[in-house]
Coordinates of C-alpha atoms and ligand atoms in Angstrom, one line a residue:
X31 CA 14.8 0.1 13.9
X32 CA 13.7 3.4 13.2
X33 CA 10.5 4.6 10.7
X34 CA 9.4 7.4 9.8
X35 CA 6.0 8.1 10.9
X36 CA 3.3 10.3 8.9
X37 CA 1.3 10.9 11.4
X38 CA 4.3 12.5 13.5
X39 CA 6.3 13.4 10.9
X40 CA 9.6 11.8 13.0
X41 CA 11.6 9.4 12.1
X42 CA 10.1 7.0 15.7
X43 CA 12.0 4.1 17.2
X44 CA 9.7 0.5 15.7
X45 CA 8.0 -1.7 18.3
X46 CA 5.1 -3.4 17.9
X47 CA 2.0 -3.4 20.1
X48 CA 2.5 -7.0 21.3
X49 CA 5.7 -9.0 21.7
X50 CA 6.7 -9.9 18.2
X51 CA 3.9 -9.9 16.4
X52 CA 3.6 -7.1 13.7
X53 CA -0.1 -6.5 12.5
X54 CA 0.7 -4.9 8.7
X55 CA -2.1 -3.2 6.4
X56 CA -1.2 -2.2 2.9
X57 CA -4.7 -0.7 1.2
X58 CA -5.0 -2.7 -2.1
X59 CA -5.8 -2.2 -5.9
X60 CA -9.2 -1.5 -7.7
X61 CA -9.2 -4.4 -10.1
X62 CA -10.2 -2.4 -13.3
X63 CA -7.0 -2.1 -15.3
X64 CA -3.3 -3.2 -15.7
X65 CA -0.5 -3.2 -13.1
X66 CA 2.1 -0.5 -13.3
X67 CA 5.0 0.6 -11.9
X68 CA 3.5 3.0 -9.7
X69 CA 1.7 0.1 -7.8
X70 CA 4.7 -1.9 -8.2
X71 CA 6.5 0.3 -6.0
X72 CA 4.2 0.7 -3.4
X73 CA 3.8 -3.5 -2.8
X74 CA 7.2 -4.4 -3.5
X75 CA 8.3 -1.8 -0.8
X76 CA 5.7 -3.7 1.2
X77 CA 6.8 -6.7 0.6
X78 CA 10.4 -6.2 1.0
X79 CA 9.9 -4.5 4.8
X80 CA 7.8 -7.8 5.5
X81 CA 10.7 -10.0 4.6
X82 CA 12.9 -7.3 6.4
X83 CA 10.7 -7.7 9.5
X84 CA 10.9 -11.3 9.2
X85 CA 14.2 -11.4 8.8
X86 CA 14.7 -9.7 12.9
X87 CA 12.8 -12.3 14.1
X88 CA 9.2 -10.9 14.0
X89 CA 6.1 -12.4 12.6
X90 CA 4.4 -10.4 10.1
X91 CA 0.7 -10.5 10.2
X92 CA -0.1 -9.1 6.1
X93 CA -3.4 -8.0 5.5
X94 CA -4.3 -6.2 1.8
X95 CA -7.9 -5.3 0.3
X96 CA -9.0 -5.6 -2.9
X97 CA -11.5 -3.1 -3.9
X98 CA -14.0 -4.8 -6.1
X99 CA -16.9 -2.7 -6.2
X100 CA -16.7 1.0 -6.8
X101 CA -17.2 3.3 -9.5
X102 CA -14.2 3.1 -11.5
X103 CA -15.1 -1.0 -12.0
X104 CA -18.8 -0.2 -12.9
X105 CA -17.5 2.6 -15.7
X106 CA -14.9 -0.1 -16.8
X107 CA -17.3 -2.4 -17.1
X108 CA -19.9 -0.5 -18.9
X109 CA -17.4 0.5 -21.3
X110 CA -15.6 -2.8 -21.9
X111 CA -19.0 -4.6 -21.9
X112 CA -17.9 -7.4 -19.2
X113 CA -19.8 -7.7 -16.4
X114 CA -18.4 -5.6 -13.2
X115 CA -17.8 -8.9 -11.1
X116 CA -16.2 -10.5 -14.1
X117 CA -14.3 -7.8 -14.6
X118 CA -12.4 -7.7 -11.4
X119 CA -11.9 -11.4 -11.1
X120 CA -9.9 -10.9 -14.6
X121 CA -7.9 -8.1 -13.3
X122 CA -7.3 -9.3 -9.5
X123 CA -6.1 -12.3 -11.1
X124 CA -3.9 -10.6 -13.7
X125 CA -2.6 -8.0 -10.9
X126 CA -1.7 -11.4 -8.8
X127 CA 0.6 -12.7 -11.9
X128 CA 2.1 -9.4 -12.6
X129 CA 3.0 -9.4 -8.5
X130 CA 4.1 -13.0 -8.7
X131 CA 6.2 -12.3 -11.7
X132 CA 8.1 -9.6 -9.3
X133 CA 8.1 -12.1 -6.5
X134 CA 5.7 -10.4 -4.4
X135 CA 4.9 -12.9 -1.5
X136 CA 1.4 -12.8 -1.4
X137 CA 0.2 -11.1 1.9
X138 CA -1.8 -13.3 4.6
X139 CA -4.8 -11.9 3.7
X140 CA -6.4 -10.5 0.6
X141 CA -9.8 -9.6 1.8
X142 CA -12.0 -8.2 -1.1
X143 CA -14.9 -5.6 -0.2
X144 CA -18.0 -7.8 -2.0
X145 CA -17.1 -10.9 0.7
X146 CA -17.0 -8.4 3.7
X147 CA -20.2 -6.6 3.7
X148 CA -21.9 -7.7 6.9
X149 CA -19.0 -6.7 9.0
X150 CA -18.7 -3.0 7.1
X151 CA -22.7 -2.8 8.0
X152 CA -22.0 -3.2 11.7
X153 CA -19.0 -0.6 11.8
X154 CA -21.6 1.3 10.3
X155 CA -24.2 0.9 12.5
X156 CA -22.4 1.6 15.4
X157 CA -21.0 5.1 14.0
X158 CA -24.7 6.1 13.5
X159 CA -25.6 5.1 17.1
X160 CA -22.4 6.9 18.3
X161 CA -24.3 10.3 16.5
X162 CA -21.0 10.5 13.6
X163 CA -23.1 9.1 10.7
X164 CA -26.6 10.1 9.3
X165 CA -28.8 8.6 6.8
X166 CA -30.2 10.3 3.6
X167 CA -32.5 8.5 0.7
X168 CA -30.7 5.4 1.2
X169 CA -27.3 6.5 1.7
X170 CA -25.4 7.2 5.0
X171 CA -22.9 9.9 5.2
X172 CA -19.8 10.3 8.1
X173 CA -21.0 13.5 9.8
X174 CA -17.4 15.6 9.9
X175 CA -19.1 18.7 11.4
X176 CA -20.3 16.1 14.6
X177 CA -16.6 14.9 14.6
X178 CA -14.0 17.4 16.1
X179 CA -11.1 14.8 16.1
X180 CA -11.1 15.2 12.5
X181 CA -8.4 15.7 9.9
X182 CA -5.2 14.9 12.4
X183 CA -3.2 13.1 9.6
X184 CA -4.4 15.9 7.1
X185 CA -3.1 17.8 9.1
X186 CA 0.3 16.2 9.4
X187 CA 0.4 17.0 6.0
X188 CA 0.0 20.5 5.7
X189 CA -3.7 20.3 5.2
X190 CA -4.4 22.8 7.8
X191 CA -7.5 23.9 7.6
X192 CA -10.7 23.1 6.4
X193 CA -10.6 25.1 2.9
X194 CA -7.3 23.0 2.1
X195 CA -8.6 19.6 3.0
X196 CA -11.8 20.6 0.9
X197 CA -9.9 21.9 -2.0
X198 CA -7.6 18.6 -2.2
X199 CA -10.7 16.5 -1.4
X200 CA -12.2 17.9 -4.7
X201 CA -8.8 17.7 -6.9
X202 CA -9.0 13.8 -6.2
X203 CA -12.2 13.4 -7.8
X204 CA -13.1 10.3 -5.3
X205 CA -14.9 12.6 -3.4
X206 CA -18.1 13.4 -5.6
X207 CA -20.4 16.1 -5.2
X208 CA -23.6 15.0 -3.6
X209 CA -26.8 17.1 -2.7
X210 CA -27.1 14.7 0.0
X211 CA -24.7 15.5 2.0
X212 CA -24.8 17.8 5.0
X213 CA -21.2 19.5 4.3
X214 CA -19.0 19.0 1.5
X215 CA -16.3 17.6 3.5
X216 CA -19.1 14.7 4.7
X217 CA -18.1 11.2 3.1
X218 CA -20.3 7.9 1.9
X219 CA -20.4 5.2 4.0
X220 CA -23.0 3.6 2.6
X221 CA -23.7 4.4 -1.5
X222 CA -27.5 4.1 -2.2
X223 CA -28.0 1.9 -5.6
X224 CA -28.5 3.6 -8.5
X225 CA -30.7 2.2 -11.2
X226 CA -28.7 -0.5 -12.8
X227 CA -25.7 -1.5 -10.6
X228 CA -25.1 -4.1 -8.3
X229 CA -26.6 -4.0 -4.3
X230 CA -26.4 -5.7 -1.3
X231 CA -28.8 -5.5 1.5
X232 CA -28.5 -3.1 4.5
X233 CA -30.7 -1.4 7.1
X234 CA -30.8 1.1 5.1
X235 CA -31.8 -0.2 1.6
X236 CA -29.8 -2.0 -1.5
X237 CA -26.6 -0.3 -1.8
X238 CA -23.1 -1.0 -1.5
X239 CA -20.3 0.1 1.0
X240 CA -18.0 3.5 0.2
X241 CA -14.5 3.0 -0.6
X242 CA -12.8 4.1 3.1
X243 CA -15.3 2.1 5.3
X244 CA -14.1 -0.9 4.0
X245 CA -10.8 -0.6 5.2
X246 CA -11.7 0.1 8.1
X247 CA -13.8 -3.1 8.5
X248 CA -11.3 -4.9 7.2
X249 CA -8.7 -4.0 9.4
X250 CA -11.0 -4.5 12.8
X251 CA -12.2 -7.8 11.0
X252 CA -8.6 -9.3 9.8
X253 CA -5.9 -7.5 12.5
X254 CA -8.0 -6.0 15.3
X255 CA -8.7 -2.7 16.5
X256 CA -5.0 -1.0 16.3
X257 CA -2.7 -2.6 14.1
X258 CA 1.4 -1.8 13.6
X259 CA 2.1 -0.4 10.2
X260 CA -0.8 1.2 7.6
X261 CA 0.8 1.3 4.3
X262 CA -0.3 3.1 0.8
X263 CA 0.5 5.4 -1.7
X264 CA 1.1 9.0 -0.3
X265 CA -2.4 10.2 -2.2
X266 CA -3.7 8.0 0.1
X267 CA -3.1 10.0 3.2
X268 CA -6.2 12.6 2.7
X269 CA -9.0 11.9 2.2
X270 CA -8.7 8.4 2.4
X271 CA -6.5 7.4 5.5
X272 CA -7.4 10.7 7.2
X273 CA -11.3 9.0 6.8
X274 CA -10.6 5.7 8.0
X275 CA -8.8 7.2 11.1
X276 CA -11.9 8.8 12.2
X277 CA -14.6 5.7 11.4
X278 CA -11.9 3.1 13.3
X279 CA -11.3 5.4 16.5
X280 CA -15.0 6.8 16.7
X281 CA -16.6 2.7 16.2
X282 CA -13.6 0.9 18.4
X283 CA -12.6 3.8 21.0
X284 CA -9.6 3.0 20.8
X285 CA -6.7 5.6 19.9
X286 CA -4.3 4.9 18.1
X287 CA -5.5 3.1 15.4
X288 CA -2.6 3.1 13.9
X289 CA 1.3 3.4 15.3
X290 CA 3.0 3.4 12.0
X291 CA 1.7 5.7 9.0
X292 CA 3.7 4.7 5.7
X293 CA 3.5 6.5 2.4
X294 CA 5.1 5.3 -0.6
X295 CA 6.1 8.5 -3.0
X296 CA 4.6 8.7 -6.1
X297 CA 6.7 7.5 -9.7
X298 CA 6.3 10.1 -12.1
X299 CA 6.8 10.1 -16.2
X300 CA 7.5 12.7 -18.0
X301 CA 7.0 15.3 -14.8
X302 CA 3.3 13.4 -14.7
X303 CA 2.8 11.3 -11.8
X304 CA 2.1 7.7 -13.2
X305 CA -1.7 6.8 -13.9
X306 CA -4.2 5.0 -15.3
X307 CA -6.5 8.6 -15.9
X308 CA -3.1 10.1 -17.5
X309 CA -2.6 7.0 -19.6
X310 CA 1.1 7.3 -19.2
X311 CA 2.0 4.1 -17.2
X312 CA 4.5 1.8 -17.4
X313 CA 3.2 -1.7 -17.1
X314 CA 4.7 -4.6 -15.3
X315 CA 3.7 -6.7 -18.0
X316 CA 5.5 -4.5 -20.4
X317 CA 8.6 -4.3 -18.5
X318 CA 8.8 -8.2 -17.8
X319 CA 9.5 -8.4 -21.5
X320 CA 12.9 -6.9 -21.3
X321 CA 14.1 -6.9 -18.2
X322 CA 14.5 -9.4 -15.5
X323 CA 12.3 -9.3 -12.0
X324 CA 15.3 -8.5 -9.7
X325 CA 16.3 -5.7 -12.4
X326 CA 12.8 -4.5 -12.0
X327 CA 13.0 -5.0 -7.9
X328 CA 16.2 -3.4 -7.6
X329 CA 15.2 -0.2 -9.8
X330 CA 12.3 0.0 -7.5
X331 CA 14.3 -0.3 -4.5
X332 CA 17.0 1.5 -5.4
X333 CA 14.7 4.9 -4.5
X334 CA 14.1 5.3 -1.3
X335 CA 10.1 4.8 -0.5
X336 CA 9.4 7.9 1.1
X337 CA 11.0 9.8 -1.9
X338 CA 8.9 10.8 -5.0
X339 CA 10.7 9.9 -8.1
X340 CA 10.6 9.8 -11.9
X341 CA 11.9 6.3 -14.3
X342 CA 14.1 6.6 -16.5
X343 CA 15.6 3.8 -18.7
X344 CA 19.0 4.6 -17.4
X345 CA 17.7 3.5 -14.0
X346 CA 16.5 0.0 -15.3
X347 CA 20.1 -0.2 -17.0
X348 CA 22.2 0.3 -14.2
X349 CA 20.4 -1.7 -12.1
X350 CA 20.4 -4.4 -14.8
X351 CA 24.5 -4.1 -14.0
X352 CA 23.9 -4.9 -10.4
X353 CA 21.4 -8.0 -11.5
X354 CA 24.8 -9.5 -13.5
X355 CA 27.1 -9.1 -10.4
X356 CA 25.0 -10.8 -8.6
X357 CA 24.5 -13.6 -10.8
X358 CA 28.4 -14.0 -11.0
X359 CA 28.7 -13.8 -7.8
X360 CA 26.0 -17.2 -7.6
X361 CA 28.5 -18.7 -9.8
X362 CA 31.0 -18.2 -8.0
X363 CA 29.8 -19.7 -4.1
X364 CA 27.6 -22.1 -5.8
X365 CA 24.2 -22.7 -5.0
X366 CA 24.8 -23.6 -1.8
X367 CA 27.3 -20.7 -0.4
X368 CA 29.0 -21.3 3.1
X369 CA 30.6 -18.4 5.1
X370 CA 30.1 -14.6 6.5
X371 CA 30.9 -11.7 6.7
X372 CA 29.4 -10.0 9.8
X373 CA 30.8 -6.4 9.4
X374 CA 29.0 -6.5 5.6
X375 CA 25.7 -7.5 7.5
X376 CA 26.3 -4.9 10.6
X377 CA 26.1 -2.3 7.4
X378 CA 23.3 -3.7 5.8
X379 CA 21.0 -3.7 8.7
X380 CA 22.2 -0.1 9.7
X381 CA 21.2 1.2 6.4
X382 CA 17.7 -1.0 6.5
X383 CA 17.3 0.3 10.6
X384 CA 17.4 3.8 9.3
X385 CA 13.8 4.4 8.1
X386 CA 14.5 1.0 5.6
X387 CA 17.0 3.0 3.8
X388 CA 16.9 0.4 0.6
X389 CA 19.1 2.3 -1.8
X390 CA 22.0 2.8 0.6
X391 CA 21.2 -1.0 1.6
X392 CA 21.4 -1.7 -2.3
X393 CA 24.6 0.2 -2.8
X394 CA 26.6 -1.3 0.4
X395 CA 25.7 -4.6 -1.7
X396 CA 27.0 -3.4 -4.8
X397 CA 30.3 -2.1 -3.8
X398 CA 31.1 -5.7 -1.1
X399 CA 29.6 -7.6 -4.3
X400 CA 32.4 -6.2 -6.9
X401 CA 35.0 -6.3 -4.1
X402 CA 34.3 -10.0 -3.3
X403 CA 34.3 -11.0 -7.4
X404 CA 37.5 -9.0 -7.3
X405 CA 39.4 -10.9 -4.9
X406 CA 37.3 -14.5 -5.2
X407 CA 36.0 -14.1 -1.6
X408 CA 33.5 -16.9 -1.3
X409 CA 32.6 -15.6 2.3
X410 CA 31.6 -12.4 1.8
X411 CA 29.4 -13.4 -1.6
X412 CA 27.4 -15.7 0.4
X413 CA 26.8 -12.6 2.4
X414 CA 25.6 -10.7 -0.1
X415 CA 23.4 -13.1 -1.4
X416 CA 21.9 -13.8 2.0
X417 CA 21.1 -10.5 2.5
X418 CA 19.7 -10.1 -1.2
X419 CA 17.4 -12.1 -0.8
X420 CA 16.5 -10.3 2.1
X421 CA 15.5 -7.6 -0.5
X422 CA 13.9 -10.7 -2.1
X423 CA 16.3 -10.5 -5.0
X424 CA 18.3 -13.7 -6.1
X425 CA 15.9 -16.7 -5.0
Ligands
ZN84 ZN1 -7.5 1.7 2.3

């Protein structure tokens, strides 16, 4: 199987580090709002490679974070009137039914930043002692100046300087302005607390971790020290990956962190890509009322996960088409379908081996499906729904 790899920007035959055990790391949600189809994307395309994994014999090792401290929560919060850690609970818990709803397997792991503070103060610690972090009033900063290793996967990217990596940094707005820092390009590790909010104890006074540090900690704490496949949202790949590459190798020594850098592209509306800060989203929630989860799963896979792309009704519709075949095609082989078709699965897993090529997987479905409700053939429909729910469509 062949993935493309960020960080190389190749397309690089998949092994992973040890025998057939694959250590997977998809960064989470911030619980402060709804579920859309943005995020949908990103952990269905997850999902679906797990089961994919799973399905060539490998154990898949899922870890996922949930970020429930920062400073989107405590503005939500403020502004709702809930309290912050009441707050998340509701929307981890409402995220979790909107992932269920699309059946998401939940991952192995969903380690949320408040539960893993001691271990994020030791990673900490040690990039201090190793000269790469520095304290001020209470807050301790990632010293990129003292770091010449920096920016690698920025620079896979096309970030190729430091002007450009600044200038996205800023754009981002999760990389605030602080008098604090040494250089602009310096990021919190450690957030000092500010009157009112929430704090936790540290070495260097109440405060609470940054945003990248935890997934570093996380990762070391859940997977070890290198793990198989990172996965995100492409905006995730500077500052935020780009960040946790340089805490992880610096604390552990060990290089690389990761093997596998996966981006999901971005879903767009109306030539805006989909957010909660543009208010133009499309909710799960929504969506569920009027279309059906495989319709949902097979719209989203139906894009390839690398690609950018924008939603359109029309996608949801046709996809809805594909949803009926299959259905027929149940009624037909009966719940419990005998038979195979091995050159219809030799295709499948061609089209999955080639950097998990879902829509031409999709589409090799879609045409055998027609063709065996054409001609009755019960052995090839069981094929295609074996290999649907591969996609985990049709269970
Ligand atoms: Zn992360």
């Amino acid at each position: 199987m062949k993935l493309f790899n960020t960080l190389s920007q190749a397309k690089e035959i998949f092994t992973p580090l040890e025998d057939n055990l694959v250590r997977m790391y998809v960064c989470g949600v911030t619980p402060y709002d709804t579920t859309h189809l943005g995020h949908a994307f990103t952990y269905v395309t997850f999902d679906t490679l797990k089961r994919y994994l799973e399905f060539k014999g490998y154990t898949v090792r899922y870890v996922q974070n949930v970020t429930d401290i920062d400073d989107d929560i405590l503005r939500k919060s403020r502004e709702v009137g809930m309290a912050w850690d009441e707050l998340g609970r509701k929307e981890t818990e409402r995220y979790l039914r909107d992932m269920d709803m699309l059946n998401v397997k939940r991952p192995d792991v969903y380690a949320r930043a408040t539960e893993e503070i001691p271990g994020v103060i030791e990673v900490i610690k040690g990039l201090i002692e190793r000269g790469l972090a520095y304290v001020n009033e209470g807050c301790v900063f990632y010293s990129v100046q003292k770091d010449p290793d920096f920016g690698e996967l920025a620079r896979a990217i096309g970030l190729n300087n430091y002007e450009s990596m600044l200038n996205v940094a800023n754009e981002r707005g999760n990389y605030p302005d602080d008098q604090r820092k040494k250089d602009p390009l310096d990021f919190v590790l450690w957030q000092a607390q500010a009157p009112g909010e929430p704090a936790w104890e540290s070495p260097w006074g109440p405060g609470r971790p940054g945003w990248h540090i935890e997934c570093s900690s996380m990762i070391l704490h859940h997977l070890g020290p290198q793990i198989d496949i990172h996965g995100g949202g492409a905006d995730l790949a500077f500052p935020h990956h780009t960040c946790e590459i340089a805490q992880s190798e610096h604390y552990t020594g060990k290089h690389p962190f990761v093997r596998f850098w996966m981006h999901v592209g971005m879903v767009y509306q109306d030539g805006e890509k989909m957010s909660k800060s543009l208010g133009n989203l499309t909710l799960i929630s929504d969506l569920l009322k009027e279309y059906s989860a495989d319709t949902i799963r097979l719209t989203l896979l139906s894009h390839h996960y690398r690609q950018p792309w924008e939603c359109y009704q029309a996608d949801l519709r046709a996809s809805e088409k594909i949803d009926t075949l299959f259905q027929r095609l149940r009624a037909l082989v009966g719940k419990q379908p005998e038979g195979e078709n091995l050159a219809l699965r030799e295709q499948f897993v061609a089209a999955m081996d080639d950097d998990f090529n879902t829509p031409r997987a999709i589409e090799t479905l879609h045409t055998a499906a027609t063709d065996a409700l054409a001609a009755s053939d019960h052995a090839t429909g069981a094929e295609v729904l074996r290999l649907a729910t591969v996609l985990g469509l049709c269970v």
